[in-house]
Coordinates of C-alpha atoms in Angstrom, one line a residue:
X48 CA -50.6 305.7 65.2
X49 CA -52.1 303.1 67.7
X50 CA -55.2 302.8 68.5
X51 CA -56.6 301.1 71.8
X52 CA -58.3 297.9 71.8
X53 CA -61.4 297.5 74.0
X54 CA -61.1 294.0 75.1
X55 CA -64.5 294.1 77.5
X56 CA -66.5 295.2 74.5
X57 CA -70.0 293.0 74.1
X58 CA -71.1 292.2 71.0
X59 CA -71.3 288.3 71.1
X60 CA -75.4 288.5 70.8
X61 CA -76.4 287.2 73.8
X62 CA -79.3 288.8 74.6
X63 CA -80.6 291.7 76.7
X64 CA -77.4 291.8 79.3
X65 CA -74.3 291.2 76.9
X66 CA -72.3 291.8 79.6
X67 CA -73.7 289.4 81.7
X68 CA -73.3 286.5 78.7
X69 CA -69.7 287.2 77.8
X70 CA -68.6 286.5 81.6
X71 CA -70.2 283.5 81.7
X72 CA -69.0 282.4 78.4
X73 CA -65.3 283.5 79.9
X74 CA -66.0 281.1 82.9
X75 CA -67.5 278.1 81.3
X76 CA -63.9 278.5 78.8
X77 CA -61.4 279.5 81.4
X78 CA -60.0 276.0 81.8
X79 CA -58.3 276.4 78.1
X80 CA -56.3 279.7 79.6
X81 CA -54.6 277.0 82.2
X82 CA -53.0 275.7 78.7
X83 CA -52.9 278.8 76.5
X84 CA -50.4 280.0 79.7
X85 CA -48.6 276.9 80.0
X86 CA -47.8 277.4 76.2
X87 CA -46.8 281.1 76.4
X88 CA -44.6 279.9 79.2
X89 CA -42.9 276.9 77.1
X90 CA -42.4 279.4 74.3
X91 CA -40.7 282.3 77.0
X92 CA -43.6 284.8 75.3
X93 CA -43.1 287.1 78.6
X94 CA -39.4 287.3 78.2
X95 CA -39.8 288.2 74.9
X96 CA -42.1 290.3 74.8
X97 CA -40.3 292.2 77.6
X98 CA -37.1 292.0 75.8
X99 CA -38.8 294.6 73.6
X100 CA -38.3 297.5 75.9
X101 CA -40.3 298.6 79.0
X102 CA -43.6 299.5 78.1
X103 CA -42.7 299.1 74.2
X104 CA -45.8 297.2 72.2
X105 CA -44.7 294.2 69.7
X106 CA -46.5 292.7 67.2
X107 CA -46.8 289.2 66.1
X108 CA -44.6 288.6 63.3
X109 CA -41.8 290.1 66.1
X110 CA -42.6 287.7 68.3
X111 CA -42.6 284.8 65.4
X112 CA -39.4 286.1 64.2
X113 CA -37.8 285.5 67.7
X114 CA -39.0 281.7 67.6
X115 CA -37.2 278.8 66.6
X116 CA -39.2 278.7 63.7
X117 CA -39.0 277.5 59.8
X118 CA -41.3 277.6 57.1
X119 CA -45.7 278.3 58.1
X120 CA -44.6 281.6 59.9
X121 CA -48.0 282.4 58.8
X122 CA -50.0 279.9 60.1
X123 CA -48.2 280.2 63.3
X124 CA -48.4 283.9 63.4
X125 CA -52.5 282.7 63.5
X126 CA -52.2 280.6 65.9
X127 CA -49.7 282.7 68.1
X128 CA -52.2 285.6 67.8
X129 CA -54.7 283.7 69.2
X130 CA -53.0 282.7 72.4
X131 CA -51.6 286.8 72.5
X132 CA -55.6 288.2 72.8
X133 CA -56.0 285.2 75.5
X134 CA -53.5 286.6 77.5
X135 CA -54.7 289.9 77.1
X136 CA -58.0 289.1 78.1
X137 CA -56.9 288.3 81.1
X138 CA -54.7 291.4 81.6
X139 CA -51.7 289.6 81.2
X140 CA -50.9 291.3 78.4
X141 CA -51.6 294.8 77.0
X142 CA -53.2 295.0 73.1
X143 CA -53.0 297.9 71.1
X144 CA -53.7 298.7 67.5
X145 CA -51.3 300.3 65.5
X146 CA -51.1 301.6 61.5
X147 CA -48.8 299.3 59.4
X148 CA -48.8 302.1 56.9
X149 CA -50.4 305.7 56.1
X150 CA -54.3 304.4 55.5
X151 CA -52.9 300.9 55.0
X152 CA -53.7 297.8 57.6
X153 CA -53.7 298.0 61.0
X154 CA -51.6 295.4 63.3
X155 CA -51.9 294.0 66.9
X156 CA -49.1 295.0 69.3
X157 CA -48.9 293.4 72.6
X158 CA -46.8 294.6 75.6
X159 CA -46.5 293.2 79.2
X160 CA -48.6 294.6 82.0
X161 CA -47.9 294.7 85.4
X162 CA -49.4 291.4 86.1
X163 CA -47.4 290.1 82.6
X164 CA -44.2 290.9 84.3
X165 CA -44.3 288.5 87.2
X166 CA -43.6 286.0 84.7
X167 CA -40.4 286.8 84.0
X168 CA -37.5 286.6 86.0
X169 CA -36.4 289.1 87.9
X170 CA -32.6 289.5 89.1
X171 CA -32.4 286.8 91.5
X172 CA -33.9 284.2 89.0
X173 CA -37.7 284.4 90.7
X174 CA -40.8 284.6 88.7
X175 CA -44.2 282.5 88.8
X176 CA -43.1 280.7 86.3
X177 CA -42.5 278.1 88.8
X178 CA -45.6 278.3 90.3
X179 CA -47.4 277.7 87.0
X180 CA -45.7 274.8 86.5
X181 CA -46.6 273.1 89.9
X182 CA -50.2 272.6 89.0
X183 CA -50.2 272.3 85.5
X184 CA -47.4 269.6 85.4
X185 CA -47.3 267.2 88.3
X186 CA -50.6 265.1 88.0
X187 CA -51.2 264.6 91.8
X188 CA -52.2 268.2 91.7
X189 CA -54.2 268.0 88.8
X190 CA -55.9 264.7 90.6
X191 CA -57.1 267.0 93.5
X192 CA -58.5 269.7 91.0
X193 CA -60.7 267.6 89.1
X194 CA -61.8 265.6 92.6
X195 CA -62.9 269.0 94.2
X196 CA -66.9 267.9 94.5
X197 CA -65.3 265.0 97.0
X198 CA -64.4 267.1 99.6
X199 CA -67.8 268.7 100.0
X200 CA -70.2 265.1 99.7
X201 CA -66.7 263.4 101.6
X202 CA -65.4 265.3 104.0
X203 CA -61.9 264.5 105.3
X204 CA -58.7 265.2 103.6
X205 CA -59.3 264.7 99.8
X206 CA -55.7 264.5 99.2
X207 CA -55.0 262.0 101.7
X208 CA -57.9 259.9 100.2
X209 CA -56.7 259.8 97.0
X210 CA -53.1 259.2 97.5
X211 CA -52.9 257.1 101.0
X212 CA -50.6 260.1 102.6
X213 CA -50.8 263.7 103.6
X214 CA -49.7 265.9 101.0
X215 CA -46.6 266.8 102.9
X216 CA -45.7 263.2 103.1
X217 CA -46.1 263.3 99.5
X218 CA -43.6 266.0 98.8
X219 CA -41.0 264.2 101.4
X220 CA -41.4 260.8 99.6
X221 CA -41.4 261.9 96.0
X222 CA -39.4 260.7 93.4
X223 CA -40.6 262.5 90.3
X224 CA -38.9 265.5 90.3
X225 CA -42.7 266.9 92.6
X226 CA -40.6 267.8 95.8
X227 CA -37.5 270.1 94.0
X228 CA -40.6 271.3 92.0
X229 CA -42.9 272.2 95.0
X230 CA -40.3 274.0 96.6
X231 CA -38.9 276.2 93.8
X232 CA -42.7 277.3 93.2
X233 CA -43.0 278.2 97.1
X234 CA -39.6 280.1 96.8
X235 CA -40.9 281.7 93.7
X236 CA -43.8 282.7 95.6
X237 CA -42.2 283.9 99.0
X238 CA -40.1 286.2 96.7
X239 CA -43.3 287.6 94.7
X240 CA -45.1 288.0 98.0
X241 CA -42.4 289.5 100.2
X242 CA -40.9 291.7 97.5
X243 CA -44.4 293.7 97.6
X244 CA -44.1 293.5 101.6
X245 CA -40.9 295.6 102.2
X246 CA -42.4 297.8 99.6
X247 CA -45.2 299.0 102.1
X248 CA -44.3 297.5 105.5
X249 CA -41.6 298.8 108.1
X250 CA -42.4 296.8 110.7
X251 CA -39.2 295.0 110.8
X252 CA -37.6 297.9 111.5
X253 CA -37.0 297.6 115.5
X254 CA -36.3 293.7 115.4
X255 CA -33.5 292.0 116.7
X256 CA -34.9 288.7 115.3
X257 CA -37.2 286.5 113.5
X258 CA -37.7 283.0 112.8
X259 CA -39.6 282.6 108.9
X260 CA -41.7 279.5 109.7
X261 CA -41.1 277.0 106.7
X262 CA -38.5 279.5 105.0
X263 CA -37.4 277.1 102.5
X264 CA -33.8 277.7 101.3
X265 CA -34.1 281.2 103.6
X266 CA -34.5 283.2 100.3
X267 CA -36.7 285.1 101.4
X268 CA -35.7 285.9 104.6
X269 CA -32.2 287.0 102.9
X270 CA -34.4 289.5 101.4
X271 CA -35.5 290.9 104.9
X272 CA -32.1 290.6 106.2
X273 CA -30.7 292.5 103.4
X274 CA -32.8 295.3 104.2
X275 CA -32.2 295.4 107.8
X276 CA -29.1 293.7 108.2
X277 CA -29.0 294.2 112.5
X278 CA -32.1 291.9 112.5
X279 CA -30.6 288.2 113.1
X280 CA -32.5 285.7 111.5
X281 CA -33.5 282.2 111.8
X282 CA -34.8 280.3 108.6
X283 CA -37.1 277.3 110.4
X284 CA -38.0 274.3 108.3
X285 CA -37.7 270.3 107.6
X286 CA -34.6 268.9 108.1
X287 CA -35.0 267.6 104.5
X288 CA -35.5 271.3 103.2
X289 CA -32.6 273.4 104.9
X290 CA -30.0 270.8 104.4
X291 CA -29.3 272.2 101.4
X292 CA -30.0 276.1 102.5
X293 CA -26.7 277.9 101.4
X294 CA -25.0 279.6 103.7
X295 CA -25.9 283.0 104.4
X296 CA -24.8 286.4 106.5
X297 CA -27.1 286.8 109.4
X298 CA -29.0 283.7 109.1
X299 CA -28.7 280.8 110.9
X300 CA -30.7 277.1 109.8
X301 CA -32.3 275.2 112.1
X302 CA -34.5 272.0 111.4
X303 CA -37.3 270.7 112.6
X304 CA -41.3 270.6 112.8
X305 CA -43.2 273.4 113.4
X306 CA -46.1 271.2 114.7
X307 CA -43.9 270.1 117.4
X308 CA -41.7 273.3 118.3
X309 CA -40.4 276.8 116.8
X310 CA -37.2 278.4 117.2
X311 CA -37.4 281.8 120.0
X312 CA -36.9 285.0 118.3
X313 CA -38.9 288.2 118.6
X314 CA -41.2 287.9 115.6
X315 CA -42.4 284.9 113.6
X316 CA -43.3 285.2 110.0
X317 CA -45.4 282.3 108.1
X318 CA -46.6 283.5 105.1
X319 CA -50.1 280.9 105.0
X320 CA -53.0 279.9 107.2
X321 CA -53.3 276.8 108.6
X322 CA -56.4 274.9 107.5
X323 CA -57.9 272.1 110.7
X324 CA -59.5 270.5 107.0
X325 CA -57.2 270.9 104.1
X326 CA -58.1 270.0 100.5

């Protein structure tokens, strides 16, 4: 027998509007999720969890059982459960309450939502795991984030002030590890983003071709390609970036900038908006 758990019930006490008290007690704490995610990542939670079975609910001492783990399984079914009911509050993760035994205790059960599944990788390797990682890990990122005020009693380019370059100069120049990271997360999230587009979208469907403005390793674009394989396409990025594109039926490589010129083709897709004032 399970029984759902409300997760937006109000009984914290704070006065007339509950409601109203609980989100803001959610906002003034949501910078401890950043971590309680970074965790669940570092621990492959989602995988796991997944690994149960489409839809099927697991509890915590599964989960514990799965983790390389000895001695304390208690305590660190405790402190497990506590990151599980983050991640639910944030509909990451789906909570249930379910009957150990016939009018014995009852036990949390967790199971991925729709959102929850994002974070595990699909077949060609793709999840935003990557793109988790990016901000929580690399601490010119993290430099920006905590200098956000600056760009509003500043102006200018706040990243450019506080590292002496443009960002993209920062990504070219890196020797951290920053650069293979950047672009893994933006592959990670041109697959997340375009998978849901051919879902809905046929307008590719009477193209002979199309350049993908800053296309990366042309990932993507495979996925467009595949899909409509008459469409010849043209991944478009730094030299830097596509030097190491793998070859690929349909798709040619070209560097360059895109500030200076872009390849001809019958449709261009770029995936962001260009900001005159970046952060």
């Amino acid at each position: 027998m399970e029984k759902k758990v409300n997760h937006t019930d109000s009984s914290c006490g704070f006065g007339e509007d509950d409601d109203a008290g609980v989100e803001a007690m959610a906002a003034a704490t949501s910078h401890i999720f950043h971590f309680v995610l970074n965790a669940a990542i570092e621990l492959d939670l989602f995988s796991i969890i997944g690994g149960a079975g489409d839809g099927v609910p697991i509890s915590t001492s599964d989960i514990v059982s799965r983790l390389p783990i000895r001695g304390r399984e208690d305590e660190a079914a405790a402190a497990l459960n506590s990151m599980l009911r983050s991640l639910a509050s944030y509909s990451l993760l789906a909570c249930s309450m379910s009957e150990v035994a016939p009018g014995g205790a009852f036990e949390r059960r967790y199971r991925l939502t729709p959102s929850g599944k994002f974070f595990v990788r699909d077949a060609s390797g793709s999840s935003l795991v990557k793109y988790q990682e990016l901000g929580y890990q690399y601490s010119e990122s993290l430099l920006v984030c905590q200098n956000l005020k600056d760009a509003v009693l500043g102006g200018g380019v706040l990243f450019e002030r506080l590292n002496g370059k443009s960002f993209y100069e920062h990504v070219k120049c890196s020797n951290t590890g920053y650069a293979e990271a950047f672009h893994d997360a933006m592959r990670a999230h041109s697959v997340f983003i375009l998978g849901k587009v051919l879902e809905k979208y046929h307008g590719f469907e009477n193209l002979d071709s199309i350049v993908y403005v800053a296309g990366g390793d042309g990932t993507a674009l495979e996925m467009i390609i595949s899909k409509y394989p008459s469409i010849r396409g043209i991944n478009f990025d730094l030299p830097e970036v596509i030097k190491t594109a793998p070859l690929s039926r349909g798709i040619e490589h070209i560097g360059g900038d895109m500030f200076v010129e872009v390849p001809k083709a019958e449709a261009i897709l770029f995936k962001v908006k260009l900001d005159t004032k970046p952060i």
